Structures are given as structure tokens and as C-alpha cells.
PDB file of C-alpha atoms in Angstrom:
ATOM      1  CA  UNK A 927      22.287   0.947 221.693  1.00  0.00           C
ATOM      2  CA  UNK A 928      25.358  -1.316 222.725  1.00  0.00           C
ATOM      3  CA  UNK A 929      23.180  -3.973 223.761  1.00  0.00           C
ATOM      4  CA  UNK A 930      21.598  -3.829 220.232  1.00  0.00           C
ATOM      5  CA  UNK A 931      25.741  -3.494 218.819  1.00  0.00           C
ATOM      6  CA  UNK A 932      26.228  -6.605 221.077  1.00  0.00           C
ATOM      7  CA  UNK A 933      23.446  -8.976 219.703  1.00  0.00           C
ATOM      8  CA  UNK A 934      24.772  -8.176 216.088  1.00  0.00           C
ATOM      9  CA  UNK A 935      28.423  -8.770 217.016  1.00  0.00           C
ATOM     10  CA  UNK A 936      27.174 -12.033 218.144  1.00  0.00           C
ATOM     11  CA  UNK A 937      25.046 -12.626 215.407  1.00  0.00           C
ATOM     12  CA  UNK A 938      27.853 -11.506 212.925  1.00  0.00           C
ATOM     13  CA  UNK A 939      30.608 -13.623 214.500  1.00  0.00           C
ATOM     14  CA  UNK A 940      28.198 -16.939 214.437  1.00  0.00           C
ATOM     15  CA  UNK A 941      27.451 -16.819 211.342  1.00  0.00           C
ATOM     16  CA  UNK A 942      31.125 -16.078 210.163  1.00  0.00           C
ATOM     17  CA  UNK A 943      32.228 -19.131 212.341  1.00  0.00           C
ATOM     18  CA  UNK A 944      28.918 -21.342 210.303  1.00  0.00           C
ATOM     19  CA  UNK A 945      30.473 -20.170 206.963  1.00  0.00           C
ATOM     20  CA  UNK A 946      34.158 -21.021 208.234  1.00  0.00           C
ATOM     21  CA  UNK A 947      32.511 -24.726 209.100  1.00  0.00           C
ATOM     22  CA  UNK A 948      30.984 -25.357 205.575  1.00  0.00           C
ATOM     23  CA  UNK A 949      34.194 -23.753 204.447  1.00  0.00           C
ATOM     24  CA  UNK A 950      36.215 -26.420 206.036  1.00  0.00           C
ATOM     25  CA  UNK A 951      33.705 -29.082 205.541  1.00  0.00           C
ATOM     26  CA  UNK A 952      34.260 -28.824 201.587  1.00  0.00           C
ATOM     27  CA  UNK A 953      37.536 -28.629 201.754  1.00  0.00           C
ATOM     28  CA  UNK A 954      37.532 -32.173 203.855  1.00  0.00           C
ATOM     29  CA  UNK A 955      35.030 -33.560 200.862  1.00  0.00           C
ATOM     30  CA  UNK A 956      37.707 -32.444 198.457  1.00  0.00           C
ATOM     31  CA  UNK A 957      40.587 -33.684 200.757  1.00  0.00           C
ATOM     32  CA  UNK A 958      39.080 -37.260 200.033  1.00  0.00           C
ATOM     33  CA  UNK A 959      38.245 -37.498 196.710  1.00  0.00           C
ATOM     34  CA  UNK A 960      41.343 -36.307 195.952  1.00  0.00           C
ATOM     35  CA  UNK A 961      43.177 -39.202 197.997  1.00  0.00           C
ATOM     36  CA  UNK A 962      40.587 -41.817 196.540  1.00  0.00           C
ATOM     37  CA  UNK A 963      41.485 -40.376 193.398  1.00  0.00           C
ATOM     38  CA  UNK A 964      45.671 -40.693 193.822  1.00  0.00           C
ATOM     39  CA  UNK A 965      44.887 -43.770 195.394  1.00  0.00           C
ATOM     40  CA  UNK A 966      42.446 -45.746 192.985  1.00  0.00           C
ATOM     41  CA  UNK A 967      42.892 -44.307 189.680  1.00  0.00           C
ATOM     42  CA  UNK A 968      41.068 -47.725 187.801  1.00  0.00           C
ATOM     43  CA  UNK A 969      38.532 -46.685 189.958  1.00  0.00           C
ATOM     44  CA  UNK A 970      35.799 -44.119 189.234  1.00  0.00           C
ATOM     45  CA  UNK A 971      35.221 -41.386 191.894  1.00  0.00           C
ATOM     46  CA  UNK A 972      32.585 -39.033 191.224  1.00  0.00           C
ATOM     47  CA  UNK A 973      30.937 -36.195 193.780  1.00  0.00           C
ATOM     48  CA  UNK A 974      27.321 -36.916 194.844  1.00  0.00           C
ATOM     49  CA  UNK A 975      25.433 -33.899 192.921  1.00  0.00           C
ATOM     50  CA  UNK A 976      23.559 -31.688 195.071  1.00  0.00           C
ATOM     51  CA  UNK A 977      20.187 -32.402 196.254  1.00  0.00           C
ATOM     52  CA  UNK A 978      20.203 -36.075 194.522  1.00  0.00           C
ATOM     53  CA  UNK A 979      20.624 -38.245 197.123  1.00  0.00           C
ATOM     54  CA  UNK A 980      22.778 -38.000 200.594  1.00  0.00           C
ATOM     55  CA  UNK A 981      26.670 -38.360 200.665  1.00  0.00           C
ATOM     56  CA  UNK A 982      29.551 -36.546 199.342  1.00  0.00           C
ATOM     57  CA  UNK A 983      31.685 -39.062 196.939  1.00  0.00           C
ATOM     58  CA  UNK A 984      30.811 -42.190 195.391  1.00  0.00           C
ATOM     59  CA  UNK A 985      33.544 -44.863 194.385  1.00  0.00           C
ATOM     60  CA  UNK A 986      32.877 -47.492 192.237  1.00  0.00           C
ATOM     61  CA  UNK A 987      35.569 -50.134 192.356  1.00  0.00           C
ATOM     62  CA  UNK A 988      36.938 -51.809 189.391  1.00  0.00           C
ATOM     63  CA  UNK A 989      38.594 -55.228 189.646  1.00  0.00           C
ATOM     64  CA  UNK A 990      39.707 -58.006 187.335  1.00  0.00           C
ATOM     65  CA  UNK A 991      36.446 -59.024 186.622  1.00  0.00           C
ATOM     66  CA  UNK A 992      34.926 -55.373 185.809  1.00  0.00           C
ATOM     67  CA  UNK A 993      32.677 -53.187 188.282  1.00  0.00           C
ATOM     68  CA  UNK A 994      32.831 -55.504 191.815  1.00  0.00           C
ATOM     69  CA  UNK A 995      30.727 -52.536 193.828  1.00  0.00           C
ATOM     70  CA  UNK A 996      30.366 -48.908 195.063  1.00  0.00           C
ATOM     71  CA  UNK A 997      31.085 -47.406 198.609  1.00  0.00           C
ATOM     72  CA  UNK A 998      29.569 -44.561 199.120  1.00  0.00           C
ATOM     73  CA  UNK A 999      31.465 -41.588 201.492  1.00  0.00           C
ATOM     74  CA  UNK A1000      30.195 -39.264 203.324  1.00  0.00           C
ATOM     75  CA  UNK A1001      32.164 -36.324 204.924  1.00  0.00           C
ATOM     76  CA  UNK A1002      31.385 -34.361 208.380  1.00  0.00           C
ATOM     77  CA  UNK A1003      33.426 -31.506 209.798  1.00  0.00           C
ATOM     78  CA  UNK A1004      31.556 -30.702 212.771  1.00  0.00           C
ATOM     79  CA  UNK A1005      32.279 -29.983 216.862  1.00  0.00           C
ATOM     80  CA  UNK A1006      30.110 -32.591 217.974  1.00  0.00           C
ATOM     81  CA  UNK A1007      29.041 -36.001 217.242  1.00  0.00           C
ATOM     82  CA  UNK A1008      25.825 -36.967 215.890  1.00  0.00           C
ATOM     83  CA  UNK A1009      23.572 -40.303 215.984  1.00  0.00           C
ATOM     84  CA  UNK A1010      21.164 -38.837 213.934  1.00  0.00           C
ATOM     85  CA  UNK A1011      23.667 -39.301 210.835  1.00  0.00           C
ATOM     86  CA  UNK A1012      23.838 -42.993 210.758  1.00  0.00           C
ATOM     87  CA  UNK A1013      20.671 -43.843 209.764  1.00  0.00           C
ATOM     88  CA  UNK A1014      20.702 -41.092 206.968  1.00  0.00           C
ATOM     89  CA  UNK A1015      23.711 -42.142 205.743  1.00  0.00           C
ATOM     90  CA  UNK A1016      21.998 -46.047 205.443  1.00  0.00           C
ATOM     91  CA  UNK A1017      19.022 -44.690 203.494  1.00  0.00           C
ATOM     92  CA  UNK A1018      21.706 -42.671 201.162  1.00  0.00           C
ATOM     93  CA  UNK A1019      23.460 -46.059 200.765  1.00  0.00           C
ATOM     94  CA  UNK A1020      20.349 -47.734 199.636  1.00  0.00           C
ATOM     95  CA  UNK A1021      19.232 -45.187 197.611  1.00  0.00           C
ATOM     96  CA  UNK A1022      22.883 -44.591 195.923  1.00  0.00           C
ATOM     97  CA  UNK A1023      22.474 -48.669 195.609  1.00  0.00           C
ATOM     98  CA  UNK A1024      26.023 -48.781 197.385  1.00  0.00           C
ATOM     99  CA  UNK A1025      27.235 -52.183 198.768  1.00  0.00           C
ATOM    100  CA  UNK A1026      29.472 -49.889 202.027  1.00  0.00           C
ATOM    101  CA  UNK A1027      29.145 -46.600 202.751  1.00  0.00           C
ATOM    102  CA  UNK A1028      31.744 -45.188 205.538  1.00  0.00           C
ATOM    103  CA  UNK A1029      31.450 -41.846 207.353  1.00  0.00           C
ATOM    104  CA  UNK A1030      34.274 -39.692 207.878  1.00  0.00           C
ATOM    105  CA  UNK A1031      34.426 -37.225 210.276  1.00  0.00           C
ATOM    106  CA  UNK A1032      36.596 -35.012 212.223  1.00  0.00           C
ATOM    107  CA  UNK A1033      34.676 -35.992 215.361  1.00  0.00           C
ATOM    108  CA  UNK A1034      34.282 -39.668 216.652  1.00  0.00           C
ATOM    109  CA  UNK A1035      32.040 -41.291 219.191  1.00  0.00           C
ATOM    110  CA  UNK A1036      32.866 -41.258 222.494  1.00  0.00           C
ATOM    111  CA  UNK A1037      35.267 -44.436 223.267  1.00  0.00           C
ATOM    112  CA  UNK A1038      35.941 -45.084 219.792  1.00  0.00           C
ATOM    113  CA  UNK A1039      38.861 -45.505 217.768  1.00  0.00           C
ATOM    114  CA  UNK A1040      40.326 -44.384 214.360  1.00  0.00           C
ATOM    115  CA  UNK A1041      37.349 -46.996 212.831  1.00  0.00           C
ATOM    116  CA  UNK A1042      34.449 -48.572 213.755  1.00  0.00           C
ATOM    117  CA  UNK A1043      31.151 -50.471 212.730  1.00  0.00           C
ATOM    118  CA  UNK A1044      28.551 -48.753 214.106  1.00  0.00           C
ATOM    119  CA  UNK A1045      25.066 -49.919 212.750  1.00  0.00           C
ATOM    120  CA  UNK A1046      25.801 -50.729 209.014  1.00  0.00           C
ATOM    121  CA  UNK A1047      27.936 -48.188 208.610  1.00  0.00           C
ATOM    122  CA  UNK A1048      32.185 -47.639 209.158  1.00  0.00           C
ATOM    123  CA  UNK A1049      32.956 -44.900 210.809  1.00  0.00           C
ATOM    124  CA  UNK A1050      36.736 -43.325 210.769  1.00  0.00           C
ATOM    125  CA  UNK A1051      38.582 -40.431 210.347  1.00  0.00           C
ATOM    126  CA  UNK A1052      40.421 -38.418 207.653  1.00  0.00           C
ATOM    127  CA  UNK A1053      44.065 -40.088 208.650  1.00  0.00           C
ATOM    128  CA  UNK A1054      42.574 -43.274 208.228  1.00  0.00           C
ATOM    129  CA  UNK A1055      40.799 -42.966 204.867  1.00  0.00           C
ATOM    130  CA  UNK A1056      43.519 -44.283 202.468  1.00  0.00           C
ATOM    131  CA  UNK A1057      44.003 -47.726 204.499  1.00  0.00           C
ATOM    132  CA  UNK A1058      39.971 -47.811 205.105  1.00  0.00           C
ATOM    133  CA  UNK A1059      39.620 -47.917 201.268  1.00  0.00           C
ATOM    134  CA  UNK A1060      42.012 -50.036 200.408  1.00  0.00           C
ATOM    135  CA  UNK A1061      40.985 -52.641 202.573  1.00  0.00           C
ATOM    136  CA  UNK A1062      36.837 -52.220 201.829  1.00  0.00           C
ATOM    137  CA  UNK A1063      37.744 -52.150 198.027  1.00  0.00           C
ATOM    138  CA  UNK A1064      39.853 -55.377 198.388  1.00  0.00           C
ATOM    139  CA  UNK A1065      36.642 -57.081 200.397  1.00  0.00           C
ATOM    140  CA  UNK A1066      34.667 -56.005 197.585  1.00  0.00           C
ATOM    141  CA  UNK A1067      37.053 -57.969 194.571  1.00  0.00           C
ATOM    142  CA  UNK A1068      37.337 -60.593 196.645  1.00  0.00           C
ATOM    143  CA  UNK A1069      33.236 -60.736 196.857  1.00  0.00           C
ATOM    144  CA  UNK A1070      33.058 -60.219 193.357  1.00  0.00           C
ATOM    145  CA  UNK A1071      35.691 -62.715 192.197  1.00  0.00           C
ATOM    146  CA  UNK A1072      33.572 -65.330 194.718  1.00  0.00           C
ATOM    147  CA  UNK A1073      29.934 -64.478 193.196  1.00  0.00           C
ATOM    148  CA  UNK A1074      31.882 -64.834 189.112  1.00  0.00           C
ATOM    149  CA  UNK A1075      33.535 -67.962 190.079  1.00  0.00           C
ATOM    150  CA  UNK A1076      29.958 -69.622 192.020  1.00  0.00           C
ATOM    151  CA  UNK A1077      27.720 -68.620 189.698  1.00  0.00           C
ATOM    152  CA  UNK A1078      24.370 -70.162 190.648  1.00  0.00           C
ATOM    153  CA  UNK A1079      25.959 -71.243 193.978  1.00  0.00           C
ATOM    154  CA  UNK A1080      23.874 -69.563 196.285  1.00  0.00           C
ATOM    155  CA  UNK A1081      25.333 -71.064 199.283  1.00  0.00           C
ATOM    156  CA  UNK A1082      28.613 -69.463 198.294  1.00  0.00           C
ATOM    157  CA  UNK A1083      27.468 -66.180 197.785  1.00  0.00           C
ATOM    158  CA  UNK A1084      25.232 -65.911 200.861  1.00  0.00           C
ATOM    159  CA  UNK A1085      28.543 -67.029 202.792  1.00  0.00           C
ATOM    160  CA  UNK A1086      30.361 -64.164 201.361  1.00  0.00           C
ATOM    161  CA  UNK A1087      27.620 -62.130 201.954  1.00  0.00           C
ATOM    162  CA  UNK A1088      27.838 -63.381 206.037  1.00  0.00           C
ATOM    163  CA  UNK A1089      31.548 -62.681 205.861  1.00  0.00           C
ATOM    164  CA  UNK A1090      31.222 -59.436 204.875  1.00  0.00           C
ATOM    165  CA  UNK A1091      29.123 -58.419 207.480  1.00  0.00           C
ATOM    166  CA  UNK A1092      30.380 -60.677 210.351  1.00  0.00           C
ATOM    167  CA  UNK A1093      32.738 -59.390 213.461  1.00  0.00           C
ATOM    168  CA  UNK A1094      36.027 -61.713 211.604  1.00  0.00           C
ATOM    169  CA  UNK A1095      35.839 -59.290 208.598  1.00  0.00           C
ATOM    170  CA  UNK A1096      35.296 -56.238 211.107  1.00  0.00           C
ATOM    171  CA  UNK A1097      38.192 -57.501 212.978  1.00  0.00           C
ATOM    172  CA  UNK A1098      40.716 -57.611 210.460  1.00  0.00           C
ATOM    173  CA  UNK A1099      40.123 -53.891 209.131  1.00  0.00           C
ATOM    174  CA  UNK A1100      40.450 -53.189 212.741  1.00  0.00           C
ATOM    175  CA  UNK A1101      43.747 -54.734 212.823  1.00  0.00           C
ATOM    176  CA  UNK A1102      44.921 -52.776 209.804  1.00  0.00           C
ATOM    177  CA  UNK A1103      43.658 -49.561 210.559  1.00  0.00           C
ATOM    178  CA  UNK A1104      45.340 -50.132 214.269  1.00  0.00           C
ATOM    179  CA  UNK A1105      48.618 -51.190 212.597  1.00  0.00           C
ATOM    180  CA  UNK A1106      48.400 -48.204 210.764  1.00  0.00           C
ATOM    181  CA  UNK A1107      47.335 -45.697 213.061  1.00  0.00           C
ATOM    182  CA  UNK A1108      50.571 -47.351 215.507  1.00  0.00           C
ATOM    183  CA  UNK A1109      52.627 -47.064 212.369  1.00  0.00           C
ATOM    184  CA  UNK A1110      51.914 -43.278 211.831  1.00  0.00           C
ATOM    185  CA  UNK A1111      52.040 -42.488 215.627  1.00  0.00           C
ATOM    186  CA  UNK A1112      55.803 -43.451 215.555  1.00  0.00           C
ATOM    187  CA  UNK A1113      56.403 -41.421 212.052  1.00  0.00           C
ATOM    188  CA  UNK A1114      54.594 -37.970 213.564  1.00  0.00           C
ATOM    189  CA  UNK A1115      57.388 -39.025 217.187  1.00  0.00           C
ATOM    190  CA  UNK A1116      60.461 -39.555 215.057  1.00  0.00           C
ATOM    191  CA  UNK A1117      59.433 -36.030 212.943  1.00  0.00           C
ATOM    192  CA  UNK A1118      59.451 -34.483 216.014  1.00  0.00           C
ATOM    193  CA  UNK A1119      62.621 -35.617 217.459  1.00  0.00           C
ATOM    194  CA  UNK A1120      64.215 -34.859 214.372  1.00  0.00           C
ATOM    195  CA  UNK A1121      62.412 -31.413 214.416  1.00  0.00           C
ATOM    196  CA  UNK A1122      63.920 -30.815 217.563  1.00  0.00           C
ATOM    197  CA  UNK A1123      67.883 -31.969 216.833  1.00  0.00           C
ATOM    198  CA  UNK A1124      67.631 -29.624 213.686  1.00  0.00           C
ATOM    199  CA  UNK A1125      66.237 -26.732 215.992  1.00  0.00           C
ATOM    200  CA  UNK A1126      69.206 -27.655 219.015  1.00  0.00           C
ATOM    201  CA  UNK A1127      72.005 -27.361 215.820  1.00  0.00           C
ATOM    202  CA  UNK A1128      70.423 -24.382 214.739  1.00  0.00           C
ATOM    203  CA  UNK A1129      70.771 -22.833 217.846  1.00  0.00           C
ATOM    204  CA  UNK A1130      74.676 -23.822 218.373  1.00  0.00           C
ATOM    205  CA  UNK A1131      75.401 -22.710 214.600  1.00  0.00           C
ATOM    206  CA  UNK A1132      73.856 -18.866 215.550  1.00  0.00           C
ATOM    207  CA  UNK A1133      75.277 -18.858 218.867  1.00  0.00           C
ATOM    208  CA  UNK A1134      78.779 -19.774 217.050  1.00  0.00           C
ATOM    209  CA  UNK A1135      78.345 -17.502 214.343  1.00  0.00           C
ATOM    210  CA  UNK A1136      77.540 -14.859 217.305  1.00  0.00           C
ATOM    211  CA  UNK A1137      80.282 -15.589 218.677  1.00  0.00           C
TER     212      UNK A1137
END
């Protein structure tokens, strides 16, 4: 009898930590279309219905010249890191006929950093997702601005195209999102020194009020 009490304690407490991980995981999906949305408000940001097609949010980015593309996002709020999602998240792309698509998740590959190409797709995490944005959405009006203005210029385009996808372009969202990350770092220190002078003067206030 307590080893069959046992096996449903178990059972009970995986499957409440499974519902606390989808819990989380839409919150995180919400979490980021809410900061594309405060973010990007020309743009249009609209949730990937259930069961269409893979991927959580799509953003279509409106410059200047009208629509210049769509990235599509995709959210994961997991313990571990999977492989397995990078080539789903490709065939979403395609499918959602997306020119980006970047995953977000709360885990990262091992040795990586707050963003990364890996096979097609950018990878970063939630901190990162504003500055991620900004700087795919600003690759994609420059693109479009480039294909308007060389119209029947193939050359031109397919050297935007090259760009695009080339380690110089990866590079400088690298250097962005490292600036940033570096930038934030010293914000959360100086909160916390502050944090701490505030706690030290409360102390001395109660001690002379105690006194």
C-alpha cells in the first residue's frame, strides 16, 4: 500500500511540475509578444494559431517602403537543451514563409552566449530579445530598401542576400547583443550596490530610533 501511495505521489508531483512548465512556457510566449509589441508598434505581431504551423509569434516588419519581411519566434522554457528544435524551427520558417526566425529559450547550448547562429537559425535568450529585434528588423529595411532601389539588379540583391547570411552581418549583432548584455551586467551591479547602501541606512535609522 505505501509503495502504491509512493508511485502516485510521484506520478502526481511530475505531472504538477509538466503543467508548471507549460505554465511558464506561455507566460514566456506572452512575455515576448508583449515586448515586440511595446517595441514595434508599426509592426504587426500576431500569435502562431495552434496546430497551423510551428512557432509561437510572427512579426512582420513594416518600413518606409511597406512590408520589408517576417521573423518568425519561437519560445522554449525547458531544463535542457535540444538539437532536435533547430531543424523544426527551419521547416516552420519555410512554411510560415519567414525571411529569420530566432529561438528563444531559457536554456542555451553549451559554450554559447546571449546569441548565436546556429544552423539558419539565431538563438538567444529572453534578456536579449528587444536588442535581437531591433537589430534583425533593421537588416530586414535595409534589405528591402536595397531590393526597391535595384530593381531588376540581380547582382545587388543576391549581394544583400550574401550579406545577410555571411559571418560580417553575424558579427555585428554579436557586437550589439555583447554591448548590451555588458551594458545590463553593470545596471543589475550598480542596483545591487545601491540595494545594499539603502539596506546599511536602514539598519543605522532602526538602530537609532532603538536607541
Amino acid at each position: 500500500t505505501i509503495a502504491s501511495m509512493q508511485t502516485q505521489i510521484e506520478e502526481l508531483r511530475r505531472k504538477a511540475e509538466q503543467g508548471s512548465q507549460q505554465l511558464q512556457g506561455e507566460v514566456q510566449e506572452l512575455q515576448i509578444e508583449a515586448t515586440l509589441k511595446s517595441k514595434f508598434p508599426g509592426d504587426t505581431i500576431t500569435p502562431v494559431p495552434k496546430g497551423e504551423f510551428g512557432g509561437d509569434t510572427l512579426q512582420r516588419v513594416f518600413g518606409p517602403s511597406g512590408l520589408c519581411g517576417t521573423i518568425l519566434w519561437e519560445s522554449k522554457r525547458t531544463k535542457s537543451w535540444s538539437d532536435g528544435w533547430l531543424p523544426k524551427l527551419r521547416d516552420d520558417q519555410r512554411t510560415a514563409k519567414a525571411e529569420l526566425s530566432v529561438l528563444v529559450s531559457s536554456v542555451l547550448p553549451k559554450e554559447s552566449g546571449p546569441l548565436e547562429y546556429i544552423d539558419g537559425v539565431w538563438v538567444t535568450n529572453l534578456d536579449s530579445v528587444a536588442v535581437v529585434a531591433h537589430t534583425l528588423r533593421f537588416a530586414l529595411i535595409e534589405a528591402a530598401t536595397a531590393r526597391q532601389a535595384n530593381t531588376g539588379r540581380q547582382t545587388k540583391t543576391e549581394m544583400v542576400y550574401v550579406y545577410l547570411t555571411g559571418p560580417r552581418f553575424r558579427q555585428r549583432v554579436e557586437a550589439i547583443v555583447e554591448a548590451f548584455s555588458s551594458m545590463r551586467e553593470d545596471l543589475d551591479k550598480e542596483r545591487k550596490a545601491i540595494s545594499k547602501q539603502w539596506a546599511k541606512r536602514e539598519e543605522q535609522i532602526e538602530r537609532v530610533m532603538t536607541s
